[in-house]
Structure formats: structure tokens, C-alpha cells
Amino acid sequence: MKKTPLNQVHRELGARMVDFGGWDMPVQYSGVIDEHQAVREAAGLFDVSHMGEIEVSGSNALAFIQHLTINDASTLIDGQVQYSAMCYPTGGVVDDVTLYRFNASRYLFCVNASNTDKDFAWMEQLLADSAMTDVVLTNRSDEFAQMALQGPKAETILSALTDVALADLVYYHFCEGEVAGVKMIISRTGYTGEDGFELYLPASAAVEIWQQLMTSGAPHGLLPIGLGARDTLRLEKGYALYGHELSQEISPLEAGLAWITKLDKDDFVGKAALVALKAVGVPRRRVGLVMQERGIPREGYPLFVGDREVGVVTSGTMSPTLKIGVALALVEPDVAKAETELEVAVRNRRMVAKVARPPFVK
Amino acid sequence: MEFPEELKYTEEHEWVMVEEELAVIGISDFAQDALGDVVFVELPEVGTVLEAGKAFGVVESVKAVSDIYAPISGTVEEINEDLIEAPEIINTSPYEDGWMIKIRMDDASEADKLMDAEAYQALIAEES
């Protein structure tokens, strides 16, 4: 199994470790609910070093990225981040990504851990097929450790360790600066719906920076956070997770990512299929579900209106904030309207849920 | 982690406390710890007939759904209604306030086949 540079730190903290797509990762430390609340109310520190980083450089970097991704990267300025995705010609999703622009000839993709090799191979193949020159692809995933510092106290905690003017760093922007003497990428992004930062740093400095952040954060209630709470935090905000809401079989138009699918942009991989899909109408839509009864919707549970099966849960959990079951689901378009009542087949029973527009927790 | 001497245990991590023809059933400290935060419990109705080794209920943590198995055959006499509103009691008090059901045993001698605390601890030492 692959290990991040912080593997030993997690073990010393008593984390419960799991195999997450081939990575030995902490699923929880003190407990999922405790960690979840810490991020909502104070701050949490996540090891996300398993995420992949792929650099695209050269004078044709932007042209290649425009061909590769569904969002419009030409709108990015230096130091800005964009949420985007790569599609297959069929319109199915290769991966969802964040894209960092350093300058006109240097960009960095952050990609899902278990997709890193697939994504890099996909990019290399597209580049070869495109016959574009002066584009260089570099898989830098092993060089970087990545940590997410998330929660309302994140800025206070990080500012004690850096001279960077964090108050001026706005959401979905980044800069390069020193934290505790280590040069890194400081990005005002995250996957929790809270204010916070994602830090990209040399793998060799990971342990030192983790300890410094934990020490700086302890008086503010900072806790280490595992993958369990990472999932409940993103679900309460309705964020998609590859392999659940997004996949090779699910297009961004169905997955609720029409807002990043720029069909008016010049040709890109998957555009023709997505334009055609939009013209005929998507066969299913991603929605949120809020349980109206005690019971927890789980991935794979079918959804019904009367005897008619209308969809399936793609991710579900008990919301630690709301104390009720919430889910993301793919359903047929005629039952996708907010407030529509559906039934979730929970084992041998049917439980009522209402369609709702995420975020479930504002 | 605690494993009271007066209880019997199963390989599926339930515990049983025998009181004459009645048996109180719950899940062990090891089981609650492995599950993590318990957020939902589904228990059978009073009067349900249980067969040893068959699932009688469900306990869900934030991440996972787990069946609970009947250690002994019998008929449900009482269920712990408090768990419906506050399933986290299973985490905080697995052997006392977190008991799940009370059954009238078909054959009290079935309890003799279950593990004592020492044998159960040896089992989980192997598993963990």
C-alpha cells in the first residue's frame, strides 16, 4: 500500500487506518462526529498528500488545457484556481480537478488520488494525439505533500506561522510563500465548505509543518481530521466525489456540474457528446435528499415513487450537524424538483425522503 | 477496553447476560469501538421470534451498516427504546445503558456454548 509522508504521524496519533484506493490513510482519530464538529466550529488539519499533482507547462499550455478540460481556463489570472473536469469523448468524466495558474505557461492540476495515474496517461495520450508542440506534462505527485487546514479558525492558526497577508488571499486564489520557513503553495480552497487553506509543500517538510500547525492550532481547538469526517463535511455541502456522483458513466451535466461545463467554449474533448446530450435532455439529474424519517440513506439504495424505481443514492450519511440522514442521488428528471417526496429502500423498508437543493448545511 | 466477567460473548461481538430464562443482549466494547460513532439502531418488535445465529437488528455508524446476530434463540420480551432517540449510548455504555434487547430463551443451555470473557479477549487479540 502507498503511504504519505505523514503515515507514522497518524499511527502515533492513534488513528484508525484504512486502505483508501491503494493508500494507507487515516479514517478517524478521535471520532468522526467530534472531528466534523471541530472543522465546523474551530479548525481541522487533513493529510491529503495522496492527491495527485500534474504540472502543465510550455507556451501552448493554455491551448492544451482548453482542449483537455470542460471549464474555460482562459478566464484564469495568475494566482487563481478553477474547479474543472476532464471528459471522455462520450461525455463521461475522467476526473474532476482543481487547476492552478502560475503564469501563462505554467499550470498545476490537483487530481483525485486514485485517478492520478489514469489522468496522467490520459493527458499524455491526448497530447500525443493533438500534435501540439511546446507542452510539457510532469507528474509531480511524489514531490508534494498536501495538507488542508479548514475551519473558521484556519486563518488565525496559519497566520501565526507566516508573513503572507492571508486576509488578502481570497477564495479560489493562491500564492507562494513561506510557512514556518518552508516555501509552499498556499491556496484558499477546500472540500469542507468552511474557510480554509490547502497547502502544497515538499514531501520532506511534511512532518515538521504538520507538527508546527498542530502546535499553533491547539489553543484554537485544531484537531487532526480523517477521511470519515472529510466525507461527511463534503456531503453536508453537496460536493461531488469521483466514483460516486461522477464517473466514466456519469456526465457533468447529469452530475450537477453544468456550471463548469462551458459548451460555448471552442472545441474540447467531450463537447460534441455533451452538446447532443443537452439538446435531447439529460436522462437523470443529481439531487440532494433529506430523510423525513429516522434512517440513513447509503450508496446504492434504490429510490422509488410508488412502484416505479426512479433513481439511486450515490452517497449518503447521517449529517452530524443536522442529525438526520442526507444523500446525493441520481434520479429521473421528472422527480428532481425540490420538495418532491421519494421513498428510499432502506434494507426491507421504504423511508420517505424529500428532494432538496444542497448545501444541506448553509 | 472492558469485558465484564459475568457476561458471555459471541464471535460476532455480541454480549449476553443471563437472568434465569431471560437473556439481555448488546454489543461489546470492542464492537462499539470498531464501529465508531453509532448514529442509528434498528431493533425488532416485542414478540419477534429470534433464531440463534440469525440477524435480528442493525447498528449503523456514520460510515458503516452492521447486522446484529441473535446469540441464542428466543422471543423478544423488551427492547431498549432509549437507543432509538440516542443510539450513541451504545458507545458510552455498551454493557449497561446500551443494552439492546431482552429475550425469553427457548433453551437456557444454549448460553453455555458461548464464550466467557477470557476466551472472547483471546479471540479479539487474534483479530486486532
PDB file of C-alpha atoms in Angstrom, chain A residues 126-335:
ATOM      1  CA  LEU A 126      -4.370  13.479 -25.699  1.00  0.00           C
ATOM      2  CA  LEU A 127      -1.208  15.494 -26.060  1.00  0.00           C
ATOM      3  CA  ALA A 128       0.306  12.941 -28.428  1.00  0.00           C
ATOM      4  CA  ASP A 129      -2.937  12.779 -30.457  1.00  0.00           C
ATOM      5  CA  SER A 130      -3.208  16.572 -30.632  1.00  0.00           C
ATOM      6  CA  ALA A 131       0.259  17.018 -32.161  1.00  0.00           C
ATOM      7  CA  MET A 132       0.634  20.189 -30.106  1.00  0.00           C
ATOM      8  CA  THR A 133       4.187  21.327 -29.553  1.00  0.00           C
ATOM      9  CA  ASP A 134       5.800  23.004 -26.547  1.00  0.00           C
ATOM     10  CA  VAL A 135       3.554  21.446 -23.930  1.00  0.00           C
ATOM     11  CA  VAL A 136       5.299  19.558 -21.125  1.00  0.00           C
ATOM     12  CA  LEU A 137       3.425  17.278 -18.731  1.00  0.00           C
ATOM     13  CA  THR A 138       5.043  16.380 -15.410  1.00  0.00           C
ATOM     14  CA  ASN A 139       3.556  14.132 -12.764  1.00  0.00           C
ATOM     15  CA  ARG A 140       4.828  15.798  -9.570  1.00  0.00           C
ATOM     16  CA  SER A 141       2.636  13.829  -7.165  1.00  0.00           C
ATOM     17  CA  ASP A 142       5.528  12.230  -5.288  1.00  0.00           C
ATOM     18  CA  GLU A 143       7.287  15.554  -4.718  1.00  0.00           C
ATOM     19  CA  PHE A 144       4.369  17.143  -2.925  1.00  0.00           C
ATOM     20  CA  ALA A 145       2.823  16.617   0.446  1.00  0.00           C
ATOM     21  CA  GLN A 146      -0.565  18.270   0.758  1.00  0.00           C
ATOM     22  CA  MET A 147      -2.451  19.364   3.848  1.00  0.00           C
ATOM     23  CA  ALA A 148      -5.814  21.017   4.219  1.00  0.00           C
ATOM     24  CA  LEU A 149      -6.320  23.406   7.130  1.00  0.00           C
ATOM     25  CA  GLN A 150     -10.056  24.041   7.295  1.00  0.00           C
ATOM     26  CA  GLY A 151     -12.478  25.806   9.586  1.00  0.00           C
ATOM     27  CA  PRO A 152     -13.341  29.271  10.899  1.00  0.00           C
ATOM     28  CA  LYS A 153     -10.039  29.410  12.879  1.00  0.00           C
ATOM     29  CA  ALA A 154      -7.857  28.393   9.920  1.00  0.00           C
ATOM     30  CA  GLU A 155      -6.632  31.896   9.073  1.00  0.00           C
ATOM     31  CA  THR A 156      -5.771  32.674  12.710  1.00  0.00           C
ATOM     32  CA  ILE A 157      -3.795  29.439  13.033  1.00  0.00           C
ATOM     33  CA  LEU A 158      -1.892  29.786   9.755  1.00  0.00           C
ATOM     34  CA  SER A 159      -1.147  33.492  10.201  1.00  0.00           C
ATOM     35  CA  ALA A 160       0.930  32.700  13.302  1.00  0.00           C
ATOM     36  CA  LEU A 161       3.358  30.783  11.067  1.00  0.00           C
ATOM     37  CA  THR A 162       3.610  33.039   8.011  1.00  0.00           C
ATOM     38  CA  ASP A 163       4.185  36.620   6.916  1.00  0.00           C
ATOM     39  CA  VAL A 164       1.913  36.148   3.912  1.00  0.00           C
ATOM     40  CA  ALA A 165      -1.028  38.565   4.064  1.00  0.00           C
ATOM     41  CA  LEU A 166      -3.660  35.843   4.325  1.00  0.00           C
ATOM     42  CA  ALA A 167      -6.508  38.321   4.711  1.00  0.00           C
ATOM     43  CA  ASP A 168      -5.791  39.465   1.135  1.00  0.00           C
ATOM     44  CA  LEU A 169      -5.842  35.927  -0.255  1.00  0.00           C
ATOM     45  CA  VAL A 170      -9.400  35.492  -1.471  1.00  0.00           C
ATOM     46  CA  TYR A 171     -11.350  32.284  -2.080  1.00  0.00           C
ATOM     47  CA  TYR A 172     -10.069  30.202  -5.015  1.00  0.00           C
ATOM     48  CA  HIS A 173      -6.810  32.111  -5.212  1.00  0.00           C
ATOM     49  CA  PHE A 174      -3.309  31.051  -4.160  1.00  0.00           C
ATOM     50  CA  CYS A 175       0.176  32.365  -3.652  1.00  0.00           C
ATOM     51  CA  GLU A 176       3.646  31.020  -3.000  1.00  0.00           C
ATOM     52  CA  GLY A 177       5.044  31.873   0.387  1.00  0.00           C
ATOM     53  CA  GLU A 178       6.813  30.567   3.458  1.00  0.00           C
ATOM     54  CA  VAL A 179       5.085  28.813   6.337  1.00  0.00           C
ATOM     55  CA  ALA A 180       7.397  28.108   9.281  1.00  0.00           C
ATOM     56  CA  GLY A 181      10.340  28.758   6.954  1.00  0.00           C
ATOM     57  CA  VAL A 182       9.218  26.288   4.275  1.00  0.00           C
ATOM     58  CA  LYS A 183       8.313  27.604   0.843  1.00  0.00           C
ATOM     59  CA  MET A 184       4.955  26.259  -0.340  1.00  0.00           C
ATOM     60  CA  ILE A 185       1.793  26.915  -2.310  1.00  0.00           C
ATOM     61  CA  ILE A 186      -0.883  28.440  -0.082  1.00  0.00           C
ATOM     62  CA  SER A 187      -4.302  28.047  -1.658  1.00  0.00           C
ATOM     63  CA  ARG A 188      -7.567  29.393  -0.268  1.00  0.00           C
ATOM     64  CA  THR A 189      -9.587  26.335  -1.249  1.00  0.00           C
ATOM     65  CA  GLY A 190     -11.027  23.252   0.362  1.00  0.00           C
ATOM     66  CA  TYR A 191     -13.586  20.475   0.359  1.00  0.00           C
ATOM     67  CA  THR A 192     -15.433  21.206   3.583  1.00  0.00           C
ATOM     68  CA  GLY A 193     -17.457  24.326   2.795  1.00  0.00           C
ATOM     69  CA  GLU A 194     -15.601  26.192   5.542  1.00  0.00           C
ATOM     70  CA  ASP A 195     -12.978  28.889   5.141  1.00  0.00           C
ATOM     71  CA  GLY A 196      -9.507  27.428   4.935  1.00  0.00           C
ATOM     72  CA  PHE A 197      -6.377  26.590   3.034  1.00  0.00           C
ATOM     73  CA  GLU A 198      -4.791  23.797   1.075  1.00  0.00           C
ATOM     74  CA  LEU A 199      -1.009  23.736   1.362  1.00  0.00           C
ATOM     75  CA  TYR A 200       1.266  22.110  -1.217  1.00  0.00           C
ATOM     76  CA  LEU A 201       4.726  21.583   0.198  1.00  0.00           C
ATOM     77  CA  PRO A 202       7.836  19.458  -0.305  1.00  0.00           C
ATOM     78  CA  ALA A 203       7.208  15.934   0.973  1.00  0.00           C
ATOM     79  CA  SER A 204      10.397  16.154   3.033  1.00  0.00           C
ATOM     80  CA  ALA A 205       8.932  19.016   5.135  1.00  0.00           C
ATOM     81  CA  ALA A 206       5.557  17.387   5.800  1.00  0.00           C
ATOM     82  CA  VAL A 207       6.180  16.111   9.325  1.00  0.00           C
ATOM     83  CA  GLU A 208       7.715  19.393  10.504  1.00  0.00           C
ATOM     84  CA  ILE A 209       4.887  21.528   9.067  1.00  0.00           C
ATOM     85  CA  TRP A 210       2.194  19.207  10.430  1.00  0.00           C
ATOM     86  CA  GLN A 211       3.675  19.480  13.950  1.00  0.00           C
ATOM     87  CA  GLN A 212       4.020  23.270  13.687  1.00  0.00           C
ATOM     88  CA  LEU A 213       0.401  23.643  12.569  1.00  0.00           C
ATOM     89  CA  MET A 214      -0.879  21.333  15.308  1.00  0.00           C
ATOM     90  CA  THR A 215       1.085  23.282  17.925  1.00  0.00           C
ATOM     91  CA  SER A 216      -0.095  26.631  16.588  1.00  0.00           C
ATOM     92  CA  GLY A 217      -3.655  25.370  16.342  1.00  0.00           C
ATOM     93  CA  ALA A 218      -4.053  23.513  19.625  1.00  0.00           C
ATOM     94  CA  PRO A 219      -5.149  26.601  21.627  1.00  0.00           C
ATOM     95  CA  HIS A 220      -7.783  27.261  18.937  1.00  0.00           C
ATOM     96  CA  GLY A 221      -9.262  23.771  19.055  1.00  0.00           C
ATOM     97  CA  LEU A 222      -7.476  22.366  15.995  1.00  0.00           C
ATOM     98  CA  LEU A 223      -7.892  18.604  15.586  1.00  0.00           C
ATOM     99  CA  PRO A 224      -6.452  16.154  13.057  1.00  0.00           C
ATOM    100  CA  ILE A 225      -9.241  15.015  10.724  1.00  0.00           C
ATOM    101  CA  GLY A 226      -9.608  11.686   8.957  1.00  0.00           C
ATOM    102  CA  LEU A 227     -11.314  10.627   5.746  1.00  0.00           C
ATOM    103  CA  GLY A 228     -14.542   9.802   7.612  1.00  0.00           C
ATOM    104  CA  ALA A 229     -15.212  13.420   8.529  1.00  0.00           C
ATOM    105  CA  ARG A 230     -13.850  14.605   5.173  1.00  0.00           C
ATOM    106  CA  ASP A 231     -16.723  12.689   3.605  1.00  0.00           C
ATOM    107  CA  THR A 232     -19.463  13.917   5.989  1.00  0.00           C
ATOM    108  CA  LEU A 233     -18.223  17.510   5.646  1.00  0.00           C
ATOM    109  CA  ARG A 234     -18.331  17.443   1.831  1.00  0.00           C
ATOM    110  CA  LEU A 235     -21.688  15.669   1.804  1.00  0.00           C
ATOM    111  CA  GLU A 236     -23.342  18.291   4.009  1.00  0.00           C
ATOM    112  CA  LYS A 237     -22.269  20.832   1.376  1.00  0.00           C
ATOM    113  CA  GLY A 238     -23.346  18.645  -1.539  1.00  0.00           C
ATOM    114  CA  TYR A 239     -19.913  18.411  -3.170  1.00  0.00           C
ATOM    115  CA  ALA A 240     -19.440  15.643  -5.724  1.00  0.00           C
ATOM    116  CA  LEU A 241     -16.934  12.846  -5.149  1.00  0.00           C
ATOM    117  CA  TYR A 242     -15.436  10.987  -8.081  1.00  0.00           C
ATOM    118  CA  GLY A 243     -16.548   7.356  -8.161  1.00  0.00           C
ATOM    119  CA  HIS A 244     -19.872   8.314  -6.572  1.00  0.00           C
ATOM    120  CA  GLU A 245     -21.508  11.347  -8.196  1.00  0.00           C
ATOM    121  CA  LEU A 246     -19.024  11.415 -11.073  1.00  0.00           C
ATOM    122  CA  SER A 247     -17.656   8.592 -13.201  1.00  0.00           C
ATOM    123  CA  GLN A 248     -16.973   7.430 -16.711  1.00  0.00           C
ATOM    124  CA  GLU A 249     -20.717   6.622 -16.902  1.00  0.00           C
ATOM    125  CA  ILE A 250     -21.964   9.934 -15.461  1.00  0.00           C
ATOM    126  CA  SER A 251     -21.677  13.169 -17.435  1.00  0.00           C
ATOM    127  CA  PRO A 252     -21.070  16.533 -15.767  1.00  0.00           C
ATOM    128  CA  LEU A 253     -24.490  17.731 -16.976  1.00  0.00           C
ATOM    129  CA  GLU A 254     -26.175  14.948 -15.014  1.00  0.00           C
ATOM    130  CA  ALA A 255     -23.867  15.364 -12.020  1.00  0.00           C
ATOM    131  CA  GLY A 256     -24.850  18.957 -11.291  1.00  0.00           C
ATOM    132  CA  LEU A 257     -21.716  20.382 -12.884  1.00  0.00           C
ATOM    133  CA  ALA A 258     -23.395  22.267 -15.730  1.00  0.00           C
ATOM    134  CA  TRP A 259     -21.972  25.408 -14.123  1.00  0.00           C
ATOM    135  CA  ILE A 260     -18.419  24.355 -15.032  1.00  0.00           C
ATOM    136  CA  THR A 261     -19.368  22.870 -18.413  1.00  0.00           C
ATOM    137  CA  LYS A 262     -18.706  25.666 -20.888  1.00  0.00           C
ATOM    138  CA  LEU A 263     -20.428  24.439 -24.031  1.00  0.00           C
ATOM    139  CA  ASP A 264     -19.896  27.794 -25.746  1.00  0.00           C
ATOM    140  CA  LYS A 265     -16.114  27.378 -25.495  1.00  0.00           C
ATOM    141  CA  ASP A 266     -14.092  26.222 -28.561  1.00  0.00           C
ATOM    142  CA  ASP A 267     -13.895  22.502 -29.102  1.00  0.00           C
ATOM    143  CA  PHE A 268     -12.847  20.349 -26.150  1.00  0.00           C
ATOM    144  CA  VAL A 269     -12.864  16.606 -25.509  1.00  0.00           C
ATOM    145  CA  GLY A 270     -16.448  15.527 -24.871  1.00  0.00           C
ATOM    146  CA  LYS A 271     -18.049  18.720 -26.166  1.00  0.00           C
ATOM    147  CA  ALA A 272     -19.953  17.133 -29.044  1.00  0.00           C
ATOM    148  CA  ALA A 273     -21.434  14.447 -26.798  1.00  0.00           C
ATOM    149  CA  LEU A 274     -22.388  16.977 -24.120  1.00  0.00           C
ATOM    150  CA  VAL A 275     -23.991  19.351 -26.618  1.00  0.00           C
ATOM    151  CA  ALA A 276     -26.018  16.443 -28.012  1.00  0.00           C
ATOM    152  CA  LEU A 277     -26.992  15.307 -24.512  1.00  0.00           C
ATOM    153  CA  LYS A 278     -28.142  18.794 -23.600  1.00  0.00           C
ATOM    154  CA  ALA A 279     -30.217  19.010 -26.770  1.00  0.00           C
ATOM    155  CA  VAL A 280     -32.172  15.820 -26.045  1.00  0.00           C
ATOM    156  CA  GLY A 281     -32.247  16.396 -22.289  1.00  0.00           C
ATOM    157  CA  VAL A 282     -30.350  14.504 -19.601  1.00  0.00           C
ATOM    158  CA  PRO A 283     -31.866  11.139 -18.585  1.00  0.00           C
ATOM    159  CA  ARG A 284     -31.178  11.745 -14.877  1.00  0.00           C
ATOM    160  CA  ARG A 285     -30.168  14.510 -12.567  1.00  0.00           C
ATOM    161  CA  ARG A 286     -28.144  14.732  -9.411  1.00  0.00           C
ATOM    162  CA  VAL A 287     -30.230  15.900  -6.475  1.00  0.00           C
ATOM    163  CA  GLY A 288     -29.963  16.178  -2.729  1.00  0.00           C
ATOM    164  CA  LEU A 289     -32.188  14.117  -0.435  1.00  0.00           C
ATOM    165  CA  VAL A 290     -33.174  14.842   3.147  1.00  0.00           C
ATOM    166  CA  MET A 291     -34.696  11.980   5.103  1.00  0.00           C
ATOM    167  CA  GLN A 292     -38.091  12.652   6.622  1.00  0.00           C
ATOM    168  CA  GLU A 293     -37.785   9.591   8.849  1.00  0.00           C
ATOM    169  CA  ARG A 294     -35.081   8.195  11.060  1.00  0.00           C
ATOM    170  CA  GLY A 295     -32.852   6.132   8.794  1.00  0.00           C
ATOM    171  CA  ILE A 296     -29.657   6.620   6.848  1.00  0.00           C
ATOM    172  CA  PRO A 297     -29.566   6.576   3.064  1.00  0.00           C
ATOM    173  CA  ARG A 298     -26.492   4.725   1.776  1.00  0.00           C
ATOM    174  CA  GLU A 299     -24.778   4.467  -1.586  1.00  0.00           C
ATOM    175  CA  GLY A 300     -26.621   2.045  -3.860  1.00  0.00           C
ATOM    176  CA  TYR A 301     -30.013   2.193  -2.124  1.00  0.00           C
ATOM    177  CA  PRO A 302     -32.723   2.419  -4.815  1.00  0.00           C
ATOM    178  CA  LEU A 303     -35.317   5.218  -4.879  1.00  0.00           C
ATOM    179  CA  PHE A 304     -38.997   4.834  -5.644  1.00  0.00           C
ATOM    180  CA  VAL A 305     -42.161   6.769  -6.346  1.00  0.00           C
ATOM    181  CA  GLY A 306     -44.833   4.172  -5.696  1.00  0.00           C
ATOM    182  CA  ASP A 307     -43.768   1.037  -7.586  1.00  0.00           C
ATOM    183  CA  ARG A 308     -41.622   2.921 -10.053  1.00  0.00           C
ATOM    184  CA  GLU A 309     -37.868   2.906  -9.495  1.00  0.00           C
ATOM    185  CA  VAL A 310     -36.716   6.466 -10.172  1.00  0.00           C
ATOM    186  CA  GLY A 311     -33.052   6.500  -9.195  1.00  0.00           C
ATOM    187  CA  VAL A 312     -30.287   5.543  -6.796  1.00  0.00           C
ATOM    188  CA  VAL A 313     -28.367   7.030  -3.879  1.00  0.00           C
ATOM    189  CA  THR A 314     -24.784   7.874  -4.892  1.00  0.00           C
ATOM    190  CA  SER A 315     -23.532   8.985  -1.427  1.00  0.00           C
ATOM    191  CA  GLY A 316     -25.335   9.143   1.903  1.00  0.00           C
ATOM    192  CA  THR A 317     -24.669   9.667   5.565  1.00  0.00           C
ATOM    193  CA  MET A 318     -26.106  10.845   8.817  1.00  0.00           C
ATOM    194  CA  SER A 319     -25.426  14.577   8.870  1.00  0.00           C
ATOM    195  CA  PRO A 320     -23.516  15.283  12.084  1.00  0.00           C
ATOM    196  CA  THR A 321     -24.765  18.899  12.014  1.00  0.00           C
ATOM    197  CA  LEU A 322     -28.445  18.235  11.228  1.00  0.00           C
ATOM    198  CA  LYS A 323     -28.657  14.814  12.948  1.00  0.00           C
ATOM    199  CA  ILE A 324     -30.692  13.427  10.055  1.00  0.00           C
ATOM    200  CA  GLY A 325     -29.887  11.342   7.020  1.00  0.00           C
ATOM    201  CA  VAL A 326     -28.833  13.239   3.894  1.00  0.00           C
ATOM    202  CA  ALA A 327     -27.775  11.972   0.495  1.00  0.00           C
ATOM    203  CA  LEU A 328     -26.818  12.799  -3.040  1.00  0.00           C
ATOM    204  CA  ALA A 329     -28.665  10.783  -5.653  1.00  0.00           C
ATOM    205  CA  LEU A 330     -29.194  10.404  -9.390  1.00  0.00           C
ATOM    206  CA  VAL A 331     -32.902  10.489 -10.283  1.00  0.00           C
ATOM    207  CA  GLU A 332     -35.109  10.761 -13.335  1.00  0.00           C
ATOM    208  CA  PRO A 333     -35.709  14.405 -14.294  1.00  0.00           C
ATOM    209  CA  ASP A 334     -39.449  14.446 -13.528  1.00  0.00           C
ATOM    210  CA  VAL A 335     -38.804  13.744  -9.827  1.00  0.00           C
TER     211      VAL A 335
END
